[in-house]
Short mmCIF file of C-alpha atoms in Angstrom, two decimals:
data_model
loop_
_atom_site.label_atom_id
_atom_site.label_comp_id
_atom_site.label_asym_id
_atom_site.label_seq_id
_atom_site.Cartn_x
_atom_site.Cartn_y
_atom_site.Cartn_z
CA MET A 1 -64.45 5.42 -66.92
CA THR A 2 -66.95 2.01 -66.22
CA ASN A 3 -65.21 -1.35 -65.53
CA SER A 4 -66.88 -4.87 -65.18
CA THR A 5 -67.43 -4.19 -60.57
CA SER A 6 -70.79 -3.70 -59.68
CA THR A 7 -69.94 -2.33 -56.30
CA PRO A 8 -68.46 1.55 -55.14
CA ALA A 9 -66.53 -0.33 -52.92
CA ALA A 10 -65.09 -2.42 -55.13
CA GLN A 11 -64.42 0.28 -57.87
CA ASP A 12 -63.11 2.21 -54.69
CA SER A 13 -60.19 -0.47 -54.32
CA LEU A 14 -59.28 -0.71 -57.80
CA ASP A 15 -58.52 2.91 -57.65
CA ASP A 16 -56.56 2.81 -54.65
CA PHE A 17 -54.82 -0.02 -56.27
CA ARG A 18 -53.53 1.84 -59.18
CA ASP A 19 -52.92 4.49 -56.45
CA PHE A 20 -50.85 2.11 -54.88
CA ILE A 21 -48.62 0.98 -58.34
CA ALA A 22 -47.66 4.64 -58.47
CA ALA A 23 -46.40 5.25 -55.19
CA SER A 24 -44.18 2.08 -55.50
CA PRO A 25 -41.88 2.53 -58.35
CA SER A 26 -39.06 0.74 -56.47
CA SER A 27 -39.15 -1.93 -54.04
CA PHE A 28 -37.77 0.76 -51.19
CA HIS A 29 -41.11 2.12 -51.95
CA ALA A 30 -43.21 -0.52 -52.34
CA ALA A 31 -42.37 -1.60 -48.51
CA ASP A 32 -42.55 1.97 -47.64
CA GLU A 33 -45.98 2.43 -48.53
CA VAL A 34 -47.22 -0.78 -47.19
CA ALA A 35 -46.06 0.03 -43.67
CA ARG A 36 -47.21 3.84 -44.42
CA ARG A 37 -50.66 2.13 -44.89
CA LEU A 38 -50.75 -0.20 -42.10
CA GLU A 39 -49.39 2.39 -39.43
CA HIS A 40 -52.50 4.46 -40.79
CA SER A 41 -54.74 1.20 -40.27
CA GLY A 42 -53.48 0.89 -36.63
CA PHE A 43 -50.30 -1.28 -37.07
CA THR A 44 -47.46 -0.13 -34.99
CA ILE A 45 -44.16 0.24 -36.86
CA HIS A 46 -41.19 -1.43 -35.54
CA ASP A 47 -37.39 -1.23 -35.49
CA GLU A 48 -35.93 -5.03 -35.46
CA LYS A 49 -32.96 -3.88 -33.25
CA ASP A 50 -35.13 -2.88 -30.64
CA ALA A 51 -37.23 -5.58 -28.14
CA TRP A 52 -39.71 -7.77 -30.40
CA ASP A 53 -43.13 -6.64 -29.94
CA ALA A 54 -45.91 -9.62 -29.71
CA ALA A 55 -48.72 -7.68 -27.68
CA PRO A 56 -52.26 -8.19 -29.76
CA GLY A 57 -53.00 -6.16 -32.58
CA GLY A 58 -50.86 -5.03 -36.03
CA HIS A 59 -47.37 -4.76 -36.32
CA VAL A 60 -44.91 -4.29 -39.20
CA MET A 61 -41.01 -3.41 -39.97
CA VAL A 62 -39.04 -2.93 -42.87
CA ARG A 63 -35.57 -4.14 -44.23
CA GLY A 64 -34.35 -2.33 -47.20
CA GLY A 65 -37.07 -2.94 -49.93
CA ALA A 66 -38.75 -5.99 -47.44
CA VAL A 67 -41.78 -5.12 -45.32
CA MET A 68 -43.19 -7.83 -42.91
CA ALA A 69 -46.07 -7.62 -41.05
CA TRP A 70 -47.69 -9.35 -38.16
CA TYR A 71 -51.19 -9.29 -36.44
CA VAL A 72 -51.37 -11.04 -32.96
CA PRO A 73 -54.77 -11.86 -31.87
CA GLU A 74 -56.29 -11.73 -28.60
CA GLY A 75 -55.71 -15.48 -28.16
CA ALA A 76 -52.28 -16.30 -29.89
CA GLY A 77 -49.99 -18.30 -27.34
CA ALA A 78 -47.46 -20.66 -27.11
CA GLU A 79 -49.81 -22.85 -28.77
CA SER A 80 -50.42 -20.82 -32.06
CA ALA A 81 -49.78 -21.63 -35.42
CA PHE A 82 -48.72 -18.96 -38.18
CA ARG A 83 -50.66 -17.96 -41.24
CA ILE A 84 -48.59 -16.49 -43.91
CA VAL A 85 -49.28 -14.58 -47.20
CA GLY A 86 -45.87 -13.93 -49.18
CA ALA A 87 -45.39 -12.07 -51.92
CA HIS A 88 -42.42 -9.80 -53.19
CA THR A 89 -42.10 -5.61 -53.79
CA ASP A 90 -39.42 -5.68 -56.72
CA SER A 91 -39.83 -6.43 -60.40
CA PRO A 92 -38.08 -6.38 -63.57
CA GLY A 93 -36.26 -3.14 -64.92
CA PHE A 94 -33.13 -1.51 -65.28
CA SER A 95 -30.69 -0.81 -62.04
CA VAL A 96 -28.61 1.93 -61.90
CA LYS A 97 -24.62 1.03 -61.92
CA PRO A 98 -22.69 2.60 -59.15
CA ASN A 99 -20.87 5.12 -61.97
CA PRO A 100 -23.88 6.32 -63.05
CA ASP A 101 -22.99 9.01 -65.70
CA SER A 102 -22.20 8.20 -69.32
CA THR A 103 -21.85 10.77 -72.12
CA ARG A 104 -21.64 9.84 -75.78
CA SER A 105 -22.45 11.52 -79.37
CA GLY A 106 -23.29 14.87 -77.67
CA TRP A 107 -26.18 12.99 -74.98
CA ASP A 108 -25.96 12.26 -71.42
CA GLN A 109 -26.95 9.04 -70.41
CA VAL A 110 -27.98 6.55 -67.21
CA ALA A 111 -25.32 3.48 -66.84
CA VAL A 112 -27.23 0.77 -66.12
CA GLU A 113 -27.53 -2.73 -66.10
CA VAL A 114 -30.81 -5.67 -66.22
CA TYR A 115 -32.19 -6.38 -63.22
CA GLY A 116 -34.32 -9.33 -63.55
CA GLY A 117 -35.70 -10.94 -66.71
CA PRO A 118 -37.33 -8.15 -68.23
CA ILE A 119 -39.17 -8.27 -72.19
CA ILE A 120 -36.27 -5.80 -73.67
CA ARG A 121 -38.11 -4.48 -76.32
CA SER A 122 -41.17 -3.49 -73.94
CA TRP A 123 -39.20 -0.60 -72.21
CA PHE A 124 -38.43 1.33 -75.59
CA ASP A 125 -39.88 4.88 -75.95
CA ARG A 126 -41.13 4.63 -72.19
CA GLU A 127 -40.68 8.04 -69.96
CA LEU A 128 -38.85 6.36 -67.05
CA THR A 129 -38.31 7.91 -63.68
CA LEU A 130 -35.28 6.88 -61.65
CA ALA A 131 -36.62 5.50 -58.29
CA GLY A 132 -34.93 3.89 -55.12
CA ARG A 133 -33.06 4.65 -52.25
CA VAL A 134 -30.30 6.97 -51.48
CA VAL A 135 -27.55 6.86 -48.43
CA THR A 136 -26.39 10.64 -47.29
CA ARG A 137 -22.86 11.62 -45.90
CA ASP A 138 -24.52 11.43 -42.54
CA GLY A 139 -25.88 7.63 -43.19
CA ARG A 140 -29.00 9.06 -43.59
CA GLU A 141 -31.44 6.69 -45.96
CA ARG A 142 -33.52 8.97 -47.88
CA LEU A 143 -36.54 7.46 -50.92
CA VAL A 144 -36.20 8.96 -54.19
CA SER A 145 -38.22 9.10 -57.34
CA THR A 146 -36.96 11.57 -60.25
CA GLY A 147 -40.33 11.68 -62.08
CA PRO A 148 -39.94 11.14 -65.88
CA ILE A 149 -36.85 12.14 -66.77
CA ALA A 150 -34.67 9.58 -68.67
CA ARG A 151 -35.83 7.13 -72.09
CA ILE A 152 -34.56 4.49 -74.24
CA PRO A 153 -35.24 5.64 -77.93
CA ASN A 154 -36.14 3.06 -80.75
CA LEU A 155 -33.87 2.95 -83.48
CA ALA A 156 -36.23 4.61 -86.59
CA ILE A 157 -37.01 1.65 -89.35
CA HIS A 158 -35.15 3.50 -91.82
CA LEU A 159 -32.02 2.66 -90.14
CA GLU A 160 -32.67 -1.28 -89.75
CA ARG A 161 -34.89 -2.33 -92.23
CA THR A 162 -35.35 -5.82 -90.64
CA ASN A 163 -37.58 -4.60 -88.05
CA ASP A 164 -36.00 -7.61 -85.92
CA PHE A 165 -33.70 -5.54 -83.97
CA THR A 166 -31.75 -7.48 -81.64
CA PRO A 167 -30.79 -4.76 -78.92
CA ASN A 168 -26.98 -5.75 -77.01
CA LEU A 169 -27.61 -5.88 -73.53
CA GLN A 170 -24.66 -3.09 -72.60
CA GLU A 171 -24.49 -1.19 -75.99
CA HIS A 172 -28.10 -0.13 -77.07
CA LEU A 173 -30.10 -0.24 -73.55
CA GLN A 174 -28.50 3.05 -71.75
CA PRO A 175 -31.43 5.15 -71.30
CA ILE A 176 -31.01 9.08 -72.53
CA LEU A 177 -31.09 11.49 -69.72
CA SER A 178 -30.21 14.96 -71.46
CA ALA A 179 -28.22 17.15 -74.22
CA HIS A 180 -24.73 17.64 -73.16
CA ASP A 181 -23.29 20.67 -72.24
CA ALA A 182 -19.43 20.48 -72.80
CA SER A 183 -19.58 23.98 -71.61
CA ALA A 184 -20.77 23.76 -68.94
CA PRO A 185 -18.99 22.73 -65.47
CA ALA A 186 -18.45 19.24 -64.92
CA PHE A 187 -20.95 17.82 -62.54
CA SER A 188 -22.95 14.62 -62.23
CA PRO A 189 -26.39 14.46 -64.25
CA VAL A 190 -27.68 11.73 -62.43
CA ARG A 191 -26.53 12.76 -59.07
CA THR A 192 -27.97 16.07 -59.75
CA ALA A 193 -31.28 14.83 -60.84
CA LEU A 194 -31.21 12.32 -57.14
CA ALA A 195 -30.56 15.86 -55.22
CA THR A 196 -32.82 17.68 -56.90
CA ALA A 197 -35.60 15.29 -56.28
CA ALA A 198 -34.43 14.14 -52.72
CA ASP A 199 -33.58 18.13 -51.86
CA LEU A 200 -30.19 17.82 -51.51
CA ARG A 201 -26.95 18.77 -52.78
CA PRO A 202 -25.36 16.23 -54.99
CA GLU A 203 -22.25 16.06 -53.11
CA ASP A 204 -24.25 14.85 -49.83
CA ILE A 205 -25.34 11.38 -51.74
CA VAL A 206 -22.85 8.88 -50.87
CA SER A 207 -24.57 6.12 -52.79
CA PHE A 208 -27.97 4.73 -53.91
CA GLU A 209 -29.86 2.03 -55.20
CA LEU A 210 -31.62 2.96 -58.21
CA ILE A 211 -34.18 1.06 -60.60
CA THR A 212 -35.64 2.56 -63.47
CA ALA A 213 -39.89 2.49 -63.51
CA ASP A 214 -42.23 3.13 -66.04
CA THR A 215 -43.94 6.68 -64.86
CA GLN A 216 -47.32 6.13 -66.89
CA ARG A 217 -50.19 5.44 -64.80
CA GLY A 218 -52.21 2.20 -64.74
CA GLU A 219 -55.53 2.51 -67.03
CA TYR A 220 -58.52 0.10 -67.41
CA PHE A 221 -59.55 -0.66 -71.00
CA GLY A 222 -61.55 -2.99 -72.72
CA PRO A 223 -65.09 -2.62 -74.02
CA ASP A 224 -66.68 -2.60 -70.29
CA GLY A 225 -63.35 -1.53 -68.26
CA GLN A 226 -62.90 -5.24 -67.36
CA PHE A 227 -59.08 -5.29 -67.71
CA PHE A 228 -56.35 -3.13 -66.05
CA ALA A 229 -52.85 -2.22 -67.40
CA ALA A 230 -49.72 -1.17 -65.50
CA GLY A 231 -46.37 -1.81 -64.70
CA ARG A 232 -44.81 -3.76 -61.78
CA MET A 233 -48.15 -5.95 -61.27
CA ASP A 234 -45.93 -8.36 -61.10
CA ASN A 235 -45.51 -8.57 -58.28
CA LEU A 236 -47.57 -5.50 -56.66
CA SER A 237 -50.79 -6.98 -57.25
CA SER A 238 -49.96 -9.64 -54.44
CA VAL A 239 -48.09 -7.31 -52.42
CA TYR A 240 -51.32 -5.03 -52.17
CA ALA A 241 -53.99 -8.10 -52.35
CA GLY A 242 -52.02 -8.97 -49.05
CA MET A 243 -52.17 -5.89 -47.76
CA ARG A 244 -55.62 -5.27 -48.26
CA ALA A 245 -56.47 -9.00 -46.76
CA MET A 246 -54.09 -8.13 -43.88
CA GLU A 247 -56.56 -4.20 -43.06
CA ARG A 248 -59.71 -6.48 -43.20
CA ALA A 249 -58.46 -9.30 -40.85
CA SER A 250 -57.27 -6.88 -38.28
CA ALA A 251 -60.12 -4.56 -38.60
CA SER A 252 -62.99 -7.39 -38.23
CA ALA A 253 -61.02 -9.14 -35.31
CA ALA A 254 -60.42 -12.43 -37.21
CA GLN A 255 -61.64 -15.48 -35.11
CA THR A 256 -58.36 -17.11 -35.06
CA SER A 257 -55.70 -17.71 -32.30
CA ASP A 258 -52.99 -17.97 -35.38
CA VAL A 259 -50.78 -14.91 -35.73
CA LEU A 260 -51.40 -13.49 -39.56
CA VAL A 261 -48.20 -12.63 -41.71
CA LEU A 262 -47.86 -10.68 -44.56
CA ALA A 263 -44.21 -11.27 -45.72
CA ALA A 264 -43.25 -9.18 -48.81
CA PHE A 265 -39.91 -9.88 -49.85
CA ASP A 266 -37.19 -8.24 -52.28
CA HIS A 267 -34.67 -9.27 -54.68
CA GLU A 268 -37.48 -12.47 -55.91
CA GLU A 269 -36.23 -11.29 -59.46
CA VAL A 270 -32.83 -11.84 -59.23
CA GLY A 271 -33.06 -15.15 -57.18
CA SER A 272 -33.79 -13.81 -53.70
CA ALA A 273 -30.38 -14.49 -52.32
CA SER A 274 -30.27 -11.35 -50.01
CA ARG A 275 -31.25 -10.49 -46.20
CA ALA A 276 -34.49 -8.82 -47.56
CA GLY A 277 -35.16 -11.88 -49.99
CA ALA A 278 -36.66 -15.33 -49.28
CA ALA A 279 -33.56 -17.11 -48.94
CA GLY A 280 -32.48 -14.84 -46.57
CA PRO A 281 -32.99 -15.20 -42.59
CA ILE A 282 -35.92 -11.94 -42.45
CA LEU A 283 -39.27 -14.27 -42.48
CA GLU A 284 -37.57 -16.52 -40.13
CA ASP A 285 -36.25 -13.74 -37.73
CA VAL A 286 -40.06 -12.79 -37.75
CA LEU A 287 -41.65 -16.16 -36.82
CA THR A 288 -38.89 -16.78 -34.30
CA ARG A 289 -38.85 -13.58 -32.07
CA THR A 290 -42.92 -13.48 -32.55
CA GLY A 291 -43.24 -16.99 -31.48
CA THR A 292 -40.41 -16.61 -28.70
CA ALA A 293 -41.88 -13.51 -27.06
CA LEU A 294 -45.56 -15.36 -26.74
CA GLY A 295 -43.60 -18.02 -25.34
CA MET A 296 -42.74 -20.98 -27.66
CA ASP A 297 -39.21 -22.89 -27.04
CA THR A 298 -37.32 -24.38 -29.88
CA GLU A 299 -39.55 -27.34 -29.65
CA ALA A 300 -42.74 -25.47 -29.62
CA LEU A 301 -41.55 -23.08 -32.56
CA ARG A 302 -40.91 -26.49 -34.56
CA ARG A 303 -44.38 -28.03 -33.82
CA SER A 304 -46.08 -24.40 -34.48
CA PHE A 305 -44.40 -24.41 -38.08
CA THR A 306 -45.76 -27.97 -38.91
CA ARG A 307 -49.37 -26.58 -38.13
CA SER A 308 -48.54 -23.16 -40.16
CA SER A 309 -49.30 -22.34 -44.16
CA CYS A 310 -48.20 -19.73 -46.12
CA VAL A 311 -49.86 -18.92 -49.37
CA SER A 312 -47.33 -18.16 -52.03
CA ALA A 313 -48.96 -14.96 -54.06
CA ASP A 314 -47.27 -14.25 -57.22
CA ALA A 315 -48.36 -13.75 -61.27
CA ALA A 316 -49.49 -16.54 -63.14
CA HIS A 317 -49.66 -17.06 -66.74
CA ALA A 318 -52.85 -16.36 -68.33
CA VAL A 319 -53.42 -18.05 -71.91
CA HIS A 320 -52.19 -15.90 -74.71
CA PRO A 321 -54.68 -16.14 -77.91
CA ASN A 322 -52.45 -15.93 -80.32
CA TYR A 323 -49.32 -18.20 -78.20
CA ALA A 324 -51.89 -21.03 -77.36
CA ALA A 325 -49.57 -23.40 -77.96
CA LYS A 326 -47.48 -22.68 -75.27
CA HIS A 327 -50.20 -23.69 -72.71
CA ASP A 328 -50.54 -27.32 -71.73
CA ALA A 329 -54.06 -28.26 -73.04
CA GLY A 330 -55.47 -29.03 -70.32
CA HIS A 331 -54.30 -26.00 -68.21
CA GLN A 332 -55.02 -22.35 -69.95
CA PRO A 333 -55.85 -20.21 -67.49
CA ALA A 334 -57.73 -17.17 -68.48
CA ILE A 335 -58.54 -13.64 -67.11
CA GLY A 336 -61.61 -12.88 -65.73
CA LEU A 337 -61.88 -16.84 -64.44
CA GLY A 338 -60.23 -16.09 -60.71
CA PRO A 339 -57.22 -16.56 -58.95
CA VAL A 340 -54.98 -19.77 -60.57
CA THR A 341 -53.43 -22.43 -58.63
CA LYS A 342 -49.34 -22.82 -59.62
CA ILE A 343 -48.37 -26.28 -59.52
CA ASN A 344 -45.19 -28.03 -61.06
CA GLY A 345 -44.08 -31.54 -60.64
CA LYS A 346 -40.58 -30.79 -60.41
CA GLN A 347 -41.55 -28.37 -57.24
CA ARG A 348 -40.90 -24.70 -59.50
CA TYR A 349 -43.44 -24.15 -57.21
CA ALA A 350 -44.73 -25.42 -53.80
CA THR A 351 -47.96 -26.69 -54.37
CA ASP A 352 -48.87 -29.97 -53.34
CA ALA A 353 -52.17 -31.90 -52.99
CA VAL A 354 -52.98 -30.96 -49.31
CA THR A 355 -51.94 -27.35 -50.04
CA ARG A 356 -53.95 -27.03 -52.87
CA ALA A 357 -56.95 -28.72 -51.38
CA ARG A 358 -57.12 -26.44 -48.42
CA TRP A 359 -56.01 -23.32 -50.51
CA GLU A 360 -59.10 -24.01 -52.89
CA SER A 361 -61.70 -25.04 -50.36
CA VAL A 362 -61.10 -21.60 -48.63
CA CYS A 363 -61.70 -19.55 -52.32
CA ARG A 364 -64.91 -21.71 -52.70
CA ASP A 365 -66.23 -20.85 -49.44
CA ALA A 366 -65.51 -16.87 -49.79
CA GLY A 367 -67.24 -17.34 -53.54
CA VAL A 368 -64.10 -16.94 -55.65
CA PRO A 369 -63.44 -18.96 -58.69
CA VAL A 370 -60.01 -21.36 -59.09
CA GLN A 371 -57.99 -22.00 -62.26
CA GLN A 372 -55.02 -24.17 -62.01
CA PHE A 373 -51.64 -23.80 -64.52
CA VAL A 374 -49.61 -26.62 -65.08
CA GLY A 375 -46.79 -25.78 -67.63
CA ASN A 376 -46.37 -26.85 -70.64
CA ASN A 377 -43.43 -29.89 -70.84
CA ASP A 378 -41.84 -27.81 -73.86
CA VAL A 379 -41.90 -24.47 -72.11
CA PRO A 380 -39.99 -24.32 -68.55
CA CYS A 381 -41.79 -22.33 -66.27
CA GLY A 382 -40.12 -19.61 -63.91
CA SER A 383 -40.36 -19.98 -60.19
CA THR A 384 -41.14 -18.07 -56.60
CA ILE A 385 -40.47 -17.60 -53.09
CA GLY A 386 -42.91 -20.80 -52.74
CA PRO A 387 -40.43 -23.80 -52.90
CA ILE A 388 -37.33 -20.98 -51.05
CA THR A 389 -40.05 -20.71 -47.88
CA ALA A 390 -41.16 -24.06 -47.91
CA THR A 391 -37.49 -25.31 -47.77
CA ARG A 392 -36.30 -22.87 -45.64
CA LEU A 393 -38.69 -23.56 -42.78
CA GLY A 394 -40.74 -26.22 -43.87
CA ILE A 395 -44.36 -24.64 -43.56
CA PRO A 396 -46.36 -26.38 -46.02
CA THR A 397 -47.06 -23.91 -48.92
CA VAL A 398 -49.46 -23.16 -52.04
CA ASP A 399 -48.35 -20.86 -54.62
CA VAL A 400 -51.22 -18.55 -56.24
CA GLY A 401 -51.45 -15.30 -58.46
CA VAL A 402 -53.84 -13.55 -60.40
CA PRO A 403 -53.37 -14.61 -64.57
CA MET A 404 -51.58 -12.12 -66.03
CA LEU A 405 -50.78 -11.13 -69.91
CA SER A 406 -47.66 -9.76 -70.74
CA MET A 407 -45.56 -10.54 -67.77
CA HIS A 408 -42.11 -8.58 -67.08
CA SER A 409 -43.53 -6.24 -69.63
CA ALA A 410 -43.06 -2.94 -68.85
CA ARG A 411 -46.61 -2.44 -69.20
CA GLU A 412 -48.68 -5.80 -67.39
CA MET A 413 -52.13 -6.47 -68.30
CA ILE A 414 -54.76 -8.50 -65.69
CA GLY A 415 -58.59 -8.57 -65.09
CA VAL A 416 -59.83 -6.49 -62.27
CA ASP A 417 -62.13 -9.39 -60.90
CA ASP A 418 -59.37 -11.76 -60.84
CA GLN A 419 -57.69 -9.19 -58.45
CA LEU A 420 -60.36 -8.70 -56.44
CA TRP A 421 -61.28 -11.86 -56.19
CA LEU A 422 -57.55 -12.52 -54.74
CA GLU A 423 -58.16 -9.84 -52.46
CA HIS A 424 -60.97 -11.82 -51.53
CA ALA A 425 -59.70 -15.30 -50.76
CA LEU A 426 -56.31 -14.04 -49.32
CA ALA A 427 -58.85 -12.33 -46.61
CA ALA A 428 -60.98 -15.22 -45.80
CA TYR A 429 -57.13 -17.28 -45.18
CA PHE A 430 -56.74 -14.79 -42.70
CA GLY A 431 -60.09 -15.33 -41.15
CA ALA A 432 -61.55 -12.21 -42.03
CA THR A 433 -65.66 -11.92 -41.28
CA ASP A 434 -66.15 -8.76 -44.08
CA HIS A 435 -65.50 -11.32 -47.13
#
């Protein structure tokens, strides 16, 4: 396999990104994987119920499907500010309902509801895992991923000759799990599968939060391998780049008195309104408790917020050659030309003139090319955690991301160079000296 990267280190990073995606089929797995990797890099795992620790060095905590990491440099104190990279761990798909079993026409199926805004047609004919967390009778939480166990089969063309079938969200999206055996003792096929994957008994599981994920691994493609396709890159591309930037900044003892923060939230795809989402208190909790531990009172903390900055990193829309009219003619980001600064006059993105100038200056100094995205007036754009974070905390924010095609598909597409450039740019923003 070849790709467009020119160094063994770049190749290792991309292969590791592929492994990271495979290890993160749900937001809970992604948060756990970030924490595990940062702990391996020397960060200390914290329980937020314990007294807060802002000692020099790296720290990380997990709340559900969100993970927060903060690096405190030696010179940090009551006059420090925060440099924040925000992202999100969740991706569109189908979440499993509390009563998960359905039997129709001789098939055992999984009862699901639509999570976020998936491209529905892309989820048919894919081998799916059920992934997330289960809670046992004794109150313990355990991560679980069943592996390829379910599938949403397409309807044969012979039974729908128009070839423009529009699925009913309730009737046509329930994945097939197994052929139903009416003579077998009554049992829950879904709970049994979860129990097997988690090394539990079905009766031990009292509740769960699960989502479907495509089990096909990421793959390089194109004449020179310059493209990469995988599931969940919205927004694991940013989570991974932010994590790697944090690792590099901490390893190089970044030359700053600012506290570095990676905030990877859950539930962005459904509005962020949760205790693990950007509209909840989790980031403010981390900043306030860290600032207090460094000697800031309320006034000093608010002053610190005004000096702080946030890079909201989320996937950006690359121009699609078959649908170029969906883009503004003067703002058509292309895969392979660098990270994208996202701008919207209706404040769907938090970028303003000042934050854009600062971010693009960081990119230029790091040798990273940049592009801009502004939506077509006839095609409303989505939003990110950026405006939510800026509104909650008043911290100046810029929205950026790698250009992507097939966003919200079960399998999305990016350029390998863009992924590496985003990592380099975020490392430079954090003050890493090895970029």
